[in-house]
mmCIF file of C-alpha atoms in Angstrom:
data_model
loop_
_atom_site.group_PDB
_atom_site.id
_atom_site.type_symbol
_atom_site.label_atom_id
_atom_site.label_comp_id
_atom_site.label_asym_id
_atom_site.label_seq_id
_atom_site.Cartn_x
_atom_site.Cartn_y
_atom_site.Cartn_z
ATOM 1 C CA ASP A 575 -14.041 8.002 -8.374
ATOM 2 C CA GLN A 576 -10.884 7.714 -6.317
ATOM 3 C CA GLN A 577 -8.499 5.564 -8.310
ATOM 4 C CA VAL A 578 -5.714 5.657 -5.724
ATOM 5 C CA LYS A 579 -6.428 5.413 -2.028
ATOM 6 C CA GLN A 580 -4.257 5.756 1.020
ATOM 7 C CA ASN A 581 -6.567 4.778 3.831
ATOM 8 C CA SER A 582 -4.290 5.743 6.689
ATOM 9 C CA PRO A 583 -4.077 9.523 7.018
ATOM 10 C CA SER A 584 -1.320 9.210 9.590
ATOM 11 C CA LEU A 585 1.223 6.755 10.959
ATOM 12 C CA SER A 586 3.555 7.017 13.926
ATOM 13 C CA VAL A 587 6.658 4.822 14.170
ATOM 14 C CA GLN A 588 9.540 4.548 16.580
ATOM 15 C CA GLU A 589 12.958 5.518 15.246
ATOM 16 C CA GLY A 590 14.861 2.476 14.030
ATOM 17 C CA ARG A 591 11.740 0.429 13.410
ATOM 18 C CA ILE A 592 10.103 -0.351 10.090
ATOM 19 C CA SER A 593 7.545 2.030 8.588
ATOM 20 C CA ILE A 594 4.986 0.485 6.262
ATOM 21 C CA LEU A 595 2.795 2.757 4.167
ATOM 22 C CA ASN A 596 -0.027 1.267 2.179
ATOM 23 C CA CYS A 597 -1.809 2.201 -1.004
ATOM 24 C CA ASP A 598 -4.694 0.646 -2.930
ATOM 25 C CA TYR A 599 -5.721 1.341 -6.494
ATOM 26 C CA THR A 600 -8.598 0.477 -8.774
ATOM 27 C CA ASN A 601 -7.275 1.285 -12.236
ATOM 28 C CA SER A 602 -5.746 -1.836 -13.781
ATOM 29 C CA MET A 603 -4.365 0.291 -16.615
ATOM 30 C CA PHE A 604 -1.700 1.787 -14.377
ATOM 31 C CA ASP A 605 1.672 0.664 -15.665
ATOM 32 C CA TYR A 606 3.818 2.510 -13.174
ATOM 33 C CA PHE A 607 3.579 3.309 -9.489
ATOM 34 C CA LEU A 608 5.552 5.915 -7.627
ATOM 35 C CA TRP A 609 6.054 7.122 -4.100
ATOM 36 C CA TYR A 610 6.718 10.754 -3.280
ATOM 37 C CA LYS A 611 7.689 12.469 -0.068
ATOM 38 C CA LYS A 612 6.356 15.930 0.660
ATOM 39 C CA TYR A 613 7.023 18.587 3.261
ATOM 40 C CA PRO A 614 4.529 21.394 3.937
ATOM 41 C CA ALA A 615 4.566 24.211 1.395
ATOM 42 C CA GLU A 616 6.974 22.318 -0.839
ATOM 43 C CA GLY A 617 6.619 20.239 -3.975
ATOM 44 C CA PRO A 618 6.786 16.442 -3.819
ATOM 45 C CA THR A 619 10.160 14.722 -4.008
ATOM 46 C CA PHE A 620 10.447 11.431 -5.848
ATOM 47 C CA LEU A 621 11.378 8.480 -3.663
ATOM 48 C CA ILE A 622 11.006 5.226 -5.524
ATOM 49 C CA SER A 623 8.965 3.689 -8.311
ATOM 50 C CA ILE A 624 7.970 0.297 -9.590
ATOM 51 C CA SER A 625 6.836 -0.927 -12.953
ATOM 52 C CA SER A 626 3.651 -2.961 -13.081
ATOM 53 C CA ILE A 627 5.606 -5.938 -14.386
ATOM 54 C CA LYS A 628 7.599 -6.196 -11.180
ATOM 55 C CA ASP A 629 6.602 -7.037 -7.636
ATOM 56 C CA LYS A 630 9.451 -5.477 -5.722
ATOM 57 C CA ASN A 631 11.916 -2.656 -6.062
ATOM 58 C CA GLU A 632 14.528 -1.722 -3.508
ATOM 59 C CA ASP A 633 16.612 1.407 -3.101
ATOM 60 C CA GLY A 634 18.600 1.686 0.092
ATOM 61 C CA ARG A 635 16.236 1.922 3.047
ATOM 62 C CA PHE A 636 13.199 2.080 0.781
ATOM 63 C CA THR A 637 11.436 -0.923 -0.719
ATOM 64 C CA VAL A 638 8.215 -0.874 -2.669
ATOM 65 C CA PHE A 639 6.098 -4.002 -3.010
ATOM 66 C CA LEU A 640 3.396 -4.431 -5.619
ATOM 67 C CA ASN A 641 0.603 -6.993 -5.419
ATOM 68 C CA LYS A 642 -1.259 -6.684 -8.697
ATOM 69 C CA SER A 643 -3.894 -9.283 -7.902
ATOM 70 C CA ALA A 644 -4.844 -7.335 -4.800
ATOM 71 C CA LYS A 645 -4.265 -3.962 -6.476
ATOM 72 C CA HIS A 646 -2.149 -3.001 -3.522
ATOM 73 C CA LEU A 647 1.276 -1.523 -3.047
ATOM 74 C CA SER A 648 3.282 -0.708 -0.006
ATOM 75 C CA LEU A 649 6.367 1.272 0.871
ATOM 76 C CA HIS A 650 8.703 -0.075 3.528
ATOM 77 C CA ILE A 651 11.232 2.172 5.190
ATOM 78 C CA VAL A 652 13.783 0.447 7.350
ATOM 79 C CA PRO A 653 15.262 1.596 9.589
ATOM 80 C CA SER A 654 13.063 4.647 10.040
ATOM 81 C CA GLN A 655 14.832 7.905 10.812
ATOM 82 C CA PRO A 656 13.504 11.207 12.195
ATOM 83 C CA GLY A 657 14.198 12.849 8.827
ATOM 84 C CA ASP A 658 11.660 10.507 7.263
ATOM 85 C CA SER A 659 8.848 12.408 8.962
ATOM 86 C CA ALA A 660 6.783 13.869 6.118
ATOM 87 C CA VAL A 661 3.667 13.223 4.075
ATOM 88 C CA TYR A 662 4.014 10.322 1.662
ATOM 89 C CA PHE A 663 1.975 10.110 -1.525
ATOM 90 C CA CYS A 664 1.617 7.109 -3.729
ATOM 91 C CA ALA A 665 0.698 7.628 -7.361
ATOM 92 C CA GLY A 666 -0.422 5.381 -10.165
ATOM 93 C CA GLY A 667 0.401 6.221 -13.731
ATOM 94 C CA ALA A 668 -0.969 5.619 -17.211
ATOM 95 C CA GLN A 669 0.253 8.577 -19.264
ATOM 96 C CA LYS A 670 -0.439 10.779 -16.271
ATOM 97 C CA LEU A 671 -0.165 10.452 -12.516
ATOM 98 C CA VAL A 672 -3.074 9.945 -10.145
ATOM 99 C CA PHE A 673 -2.192 10.607 -6.532
ATOM 100 C CA GLY A 674 -3.537 9.178 -3.309
ATOM 101 C CA GLN A 675 -4.518 11.419 -0.436
ATOM 102 C CA GLY A 676 -1.242 11.006 1.387
ATOM 103 C CA THR A 677 -0.160 9.522 4.723
ATOM 104 C CA ARG A 678 1.552 11.651 7.315
ATOM 105 C CA LEU A 679 4.447 9.669 8.771
ATOM 106 C CA THR A 680 5.905 10.719 12.094
ATOM 107 C CA ILE A 681 9.076 9.094 13.342
ATOM 108 C CA ASN A 682 9.454 9.337 17.091
ATOM 109 C CA PRO A 683 12.942 9.426 18.639
ATOM 110 C CA GLY B 622 19.442 16.582 -10.436
ATOM 111 C CA ALA B 623 16.736 18.271 -12.439
ATOM 112 C CA VAL B 624 15.466 21.474 -10.873
ATOM 113 C CA VAL B 625 12.097 23.083 -11.384
ATOM 114 C CA SER B 626 11.319 26.514 -10.011
ATOM 115 C CA GLN B 627 8.045 28.317 -9.504
ATOM 116 C CA HIS B 628 7.408 31.996 -9.121
ATOM 117 C CA PRO B 629 5.959 33.464 -7.036
ATOM 118 C CA SER B 630 6.090 31.135 -4.059
ATOM 119 C CA ARG B 631 3.255 32.954 -2.386
ATOM 120 C CA VAL B 632 0.690 35.443 -3.665
ATOM 121 C CA ILE B 633 -2.239 37.216 -2.084
ATOM 122 C CA CYS B 634 -4.678 38.990 -4.350
ATOM 123 C CA LYS B 635 -8.098 40.575 -4.309
ATOM 124 C CA SER B 636 -11.128 38.814 -5.678
ATOM 125 C CA GLY B 637 -11.609 39.522 -9.374
ATOM 126 C CA THR B 638 -7.957 40.016 -10.236
ATOM 127 C CA SER B 639 -5.809 37.697 -12.336
ATOM 128 C CA VAL B 640 -2.677 35.975 -11.123
ATOM 129 C CA LYS B 641 0.110 34.489 -13.210
ATOM 130 C CA ILE B 642 2.309 31.653 -11.915
ATOM 131 C CA GLU B 643 5.499 30.697 -13.707
ATOM 132 C CA CYS B 644 7.055 27.260 -13.837
ATOM 133 C CA ARG B 645 10.595 26.889 -15.136
ATOM 134 C CA SER B 646 12.817 23.899 -15.724
ATOM 135 C CA LEU B 647 16.229 25.290 -14.842
ATOM 136 C CA ASP B 648 18.687 22.766 -16.176
ATOM 137 C CA PHE B 649 16.773 20.741 -18.701
ATOM 138 C CA GLN B 650 14.216 21.168 -21.445
ATOM 139 C CA ALA B 651 10.721 19.923 -20.843
ATOM 140 C CA THR B 652 8.353 19.343 -23.716
ATOM 141 C CA THR B 653 5.631 18.499 -21.264
ATOM 142 C CA MET B 654 4.755 20.140 -17.982
ATOM 143 C CA PHE B 655 1.906 19.399 -15.616
ATOM 144 C CA TRP B 656 -0.109 21.658 -13.340
ATOM 145 C CA TYR B 657 -1.538 20.306 -10.094
ATOM 146 C CA ARG B 658 -3.634 21.753 -7.359
ATOM 147 C CA GLN B 659 -3.634 20.657 -3.748
ATOM 148 C CA PHE B 660 -6.197 21.553 -1.123
ATOM 149 C CA PRO B 661 -5.221 21.208 2.541
ATOM 150 C CA LYS B 662 -4.813 17.593 3.623
ATOM 151 C CA GLN B 663 -5.885 16.374 0.217
ATOM 152 C CA SER B 664 -4.337 14.779 -2.796
ATOM 153 C CA LEU B 665 -2.573 16.512 -5.641
ATOM 154 C CA MET B 666 -5.128 16.845 -8.390
ATOM 155 C CA LEU B 667 -3.937 17.117 -11.961
ATOM 156 C CA MET B 668 -5.432 20.202 -13.585
ATOM 157 C CA ALA B 669 -3.860 20.132 -17.013
ATOM 158 C CA THR B 670 -1.039 18.854 -19.148
ATOM 159 C CA SER B 671 0.937 21.548 -20.900
ATOM 160 C CA ASN B 672 2.788 20.780 -24.118
ATOM 161 C CA GLU B 673 5.281 23.184 -25.638
ATOM 162 C CA GLY B 674 3.899 24.883 -28.683
ATOM 163 C CA SER B 675 0.414 23.470 -28.457
ATOM 164 C CA LYS B 676 -2.758 23.853 -26.455
ATOM 165 C CA ALA B 677 -2.932 22.447 -22.978
ATOM 166 C CA THR B 678 -5.048 19.394 -22.223
ATOM 167 C CA TYR B 679 -7.363 20.038 -19.305
ATOM 168 C CA GLU B 680 -8.748 17.455 -16.917
ATOM 169 C CA GLN B 681 -12.461 17.021 -16.568
ATOM 170 C CA GLY B 682 -14.006 19.714 -14.428
ATOM 171 C CA VAL B 683 -11.201 22.234 -14.874
ATOM 172 C CA GLU B 684 -12.347 25.441 -16.558
ATOM 173 C CA LYS B 685 -10.109 26.263 -19.518
ATOM 174 C CA ASP B 686 -11.103 29.901 -19.577
ATOM 175 C CA LYS B 687 -10.401 30.348 -15.909
ATOM 176 C CA PHE B 688 -7.055 28.580 -15.748
ATOM 177 C CA LEU B 689 -5.090 29.717 -18.775
ATOM 178 C CA ILE B 690 -1.966 27.737 -19.521
ATOM 179 C CA ASN B 691 0.778 28.805 -21.882
ATOM 180 C CA HIS B 692 3.867 26.733 -22.659
ATOM 181 C CA ALA B 693 5.762 29.068 -24.916
ATOM 182 C CA SER B 694 9.197 27.528 -24.566
ATOM 183 C CA LEU B 695 10.846 24.277 -23.549
ATOM 184 C CA THR B 696 11.713 25.716 -20.148
ATOM 185 C CA LEU B 697 8.684 27.823 -19.227
ATOM 186 C CA SER B 698 5.013 27.172 -18.640
ATOM 187 C CA THR B 699 2.649 29.692 -17.087
ATOM 188 C CA LEU B 700 -0.674 29.269 -15.339
ATOM 189 C CA THR B 701 -2.919 32.319 -15.151
ATOM 190 C CA VAL B 702 -5.844 32.221 -12.771
ATOM 191 C CA THR B 703 -8.280 34.709 -14.269
ATOM 192 C CA SER B 704 -10.829 36.619 -12.225
ATOM 193 C CA ALA B 705 -9.729 34.811 -9.099
ATOM 194 C CA HIS B 706 -12.232 34.095 -6.330
ATOM 195 C CA PRO B 707 -11.695 32.918 -2.760
ATOM 196 C CA GLU B 708 -12.515 29.333 -3.747
ATOM 197 C CA ASP B 709 -9.474 29.410 -6.048
ATOM 198 C CA SER B 710 -7.238 29.750 -3.004
ATOM 199 C CA SER B 711 -5.028 26.698 -3.031
ATOM 200 C CA PHE B 712 -1.514 25.369 -3.421
ATOM 201 C CA TYR B 713 -0.564 25.121 -7.091
ATOM 202 C CA ILE B 714 2.308 22.862 -8.077
ATOM 203 C CA CYS B 715 3.870 22.327 -11.472
ATOM 204 C CA SER B 716 6.059 19.526 -12.666
ATOM 205 C CA ALA B 717 8.240 18.997 -15.692
ATOM 206 C CA GLU B 718 8.472 15.702 -17.467
ATOM 207 C CA GLY B 719 11.879 14.112 -17.815
ATOM 208 C CA LEU B 720 13.267 12.011 -20.619
ATOM 209 C CA ALA B 721 11.688 8.849 -19.225
ATOM 210 C CA GLY B 722 8.206 10.250 -19.767
ATOM 211 C CA TYR B 723 5.212 10.929 -17.505
ATOM 212 C CA ASN B 724 6.568 8.598 -14.820
ATOM 213 C CA GLU B 725 9.579 10.844 -14.366
ATOM 214 C CA GLN B 726 8.286 14.188 -13.167
ATOM 215 C CA PHE B 727 10.289 16.818 -11.372
ATOM 216 C CA PHE B 728 8.145 18.993 -9.179
ATOM 217 C CA GLY B 729 8.432 22.659 -8.439
ATOM 218 C CA PRO B 730 8.191 23.996 -4.887
ATOM 219 C CA GLY B 731 4.606 25.158 -5.333
ATOM 220 C CA THR B 732 2.778 28.479 -5.159
ATOM 221 C CA ARG B 733 0.383 29.336 -2.363
ATOM 222 C CA LEU B 734 -2.459 31.459 -3.743
ATOM 223 C CA THR B 735 -4.749 33.274 -1.354
ATOM 224 C CA VAL B 736 -7.656 35.207 -2.799
ATOM 225 C CA LEU B 737 -9.265 37.686 -0.423
#
């Protein structure tokens, strides 16, 4: 049972444009959602989070949107930069984190 | 920021041997640490939650006797893969819980285990 799904294994975006990464979940008990960035052979790095009582959280170039009725969240990166190229994981939390499969984002110059 | 280290970063061992991986919180104390496993191009799967001074809580399907976890101090948790087999080859990542709770986890750099 996959509680957190990232259906796009990869995404390619032009530098300067907006990157939108999507995530769906099934567990309505999640009270927190987080996005992590990961490079190969390294641990994940926290990017941004959102509480289940909110629908938007913004931090610089990163914005996370939460649609509870659709059980969907998305991460917007604008403008996208080459250094944003990495694998992005979303995670849902209810006393522990459940991760999606990740989306590999490539920013093209 | 909070730093978590793992040692070793990479280990290659023969089938049947045991391997110990250390996870340390360098500049903060962590009552709770988590151990994850990641297969190539797959998600991070939580293996167990490690609490200082008590027994670890294992996720369903994770063998307690195979993956021994010890959290002897507020800055150190160890994962020992006993009698390792090739199917145990994976990327093991630990995290330490911050003051905000499970939704504030600081991840280590991971350990690549290859069992021949």
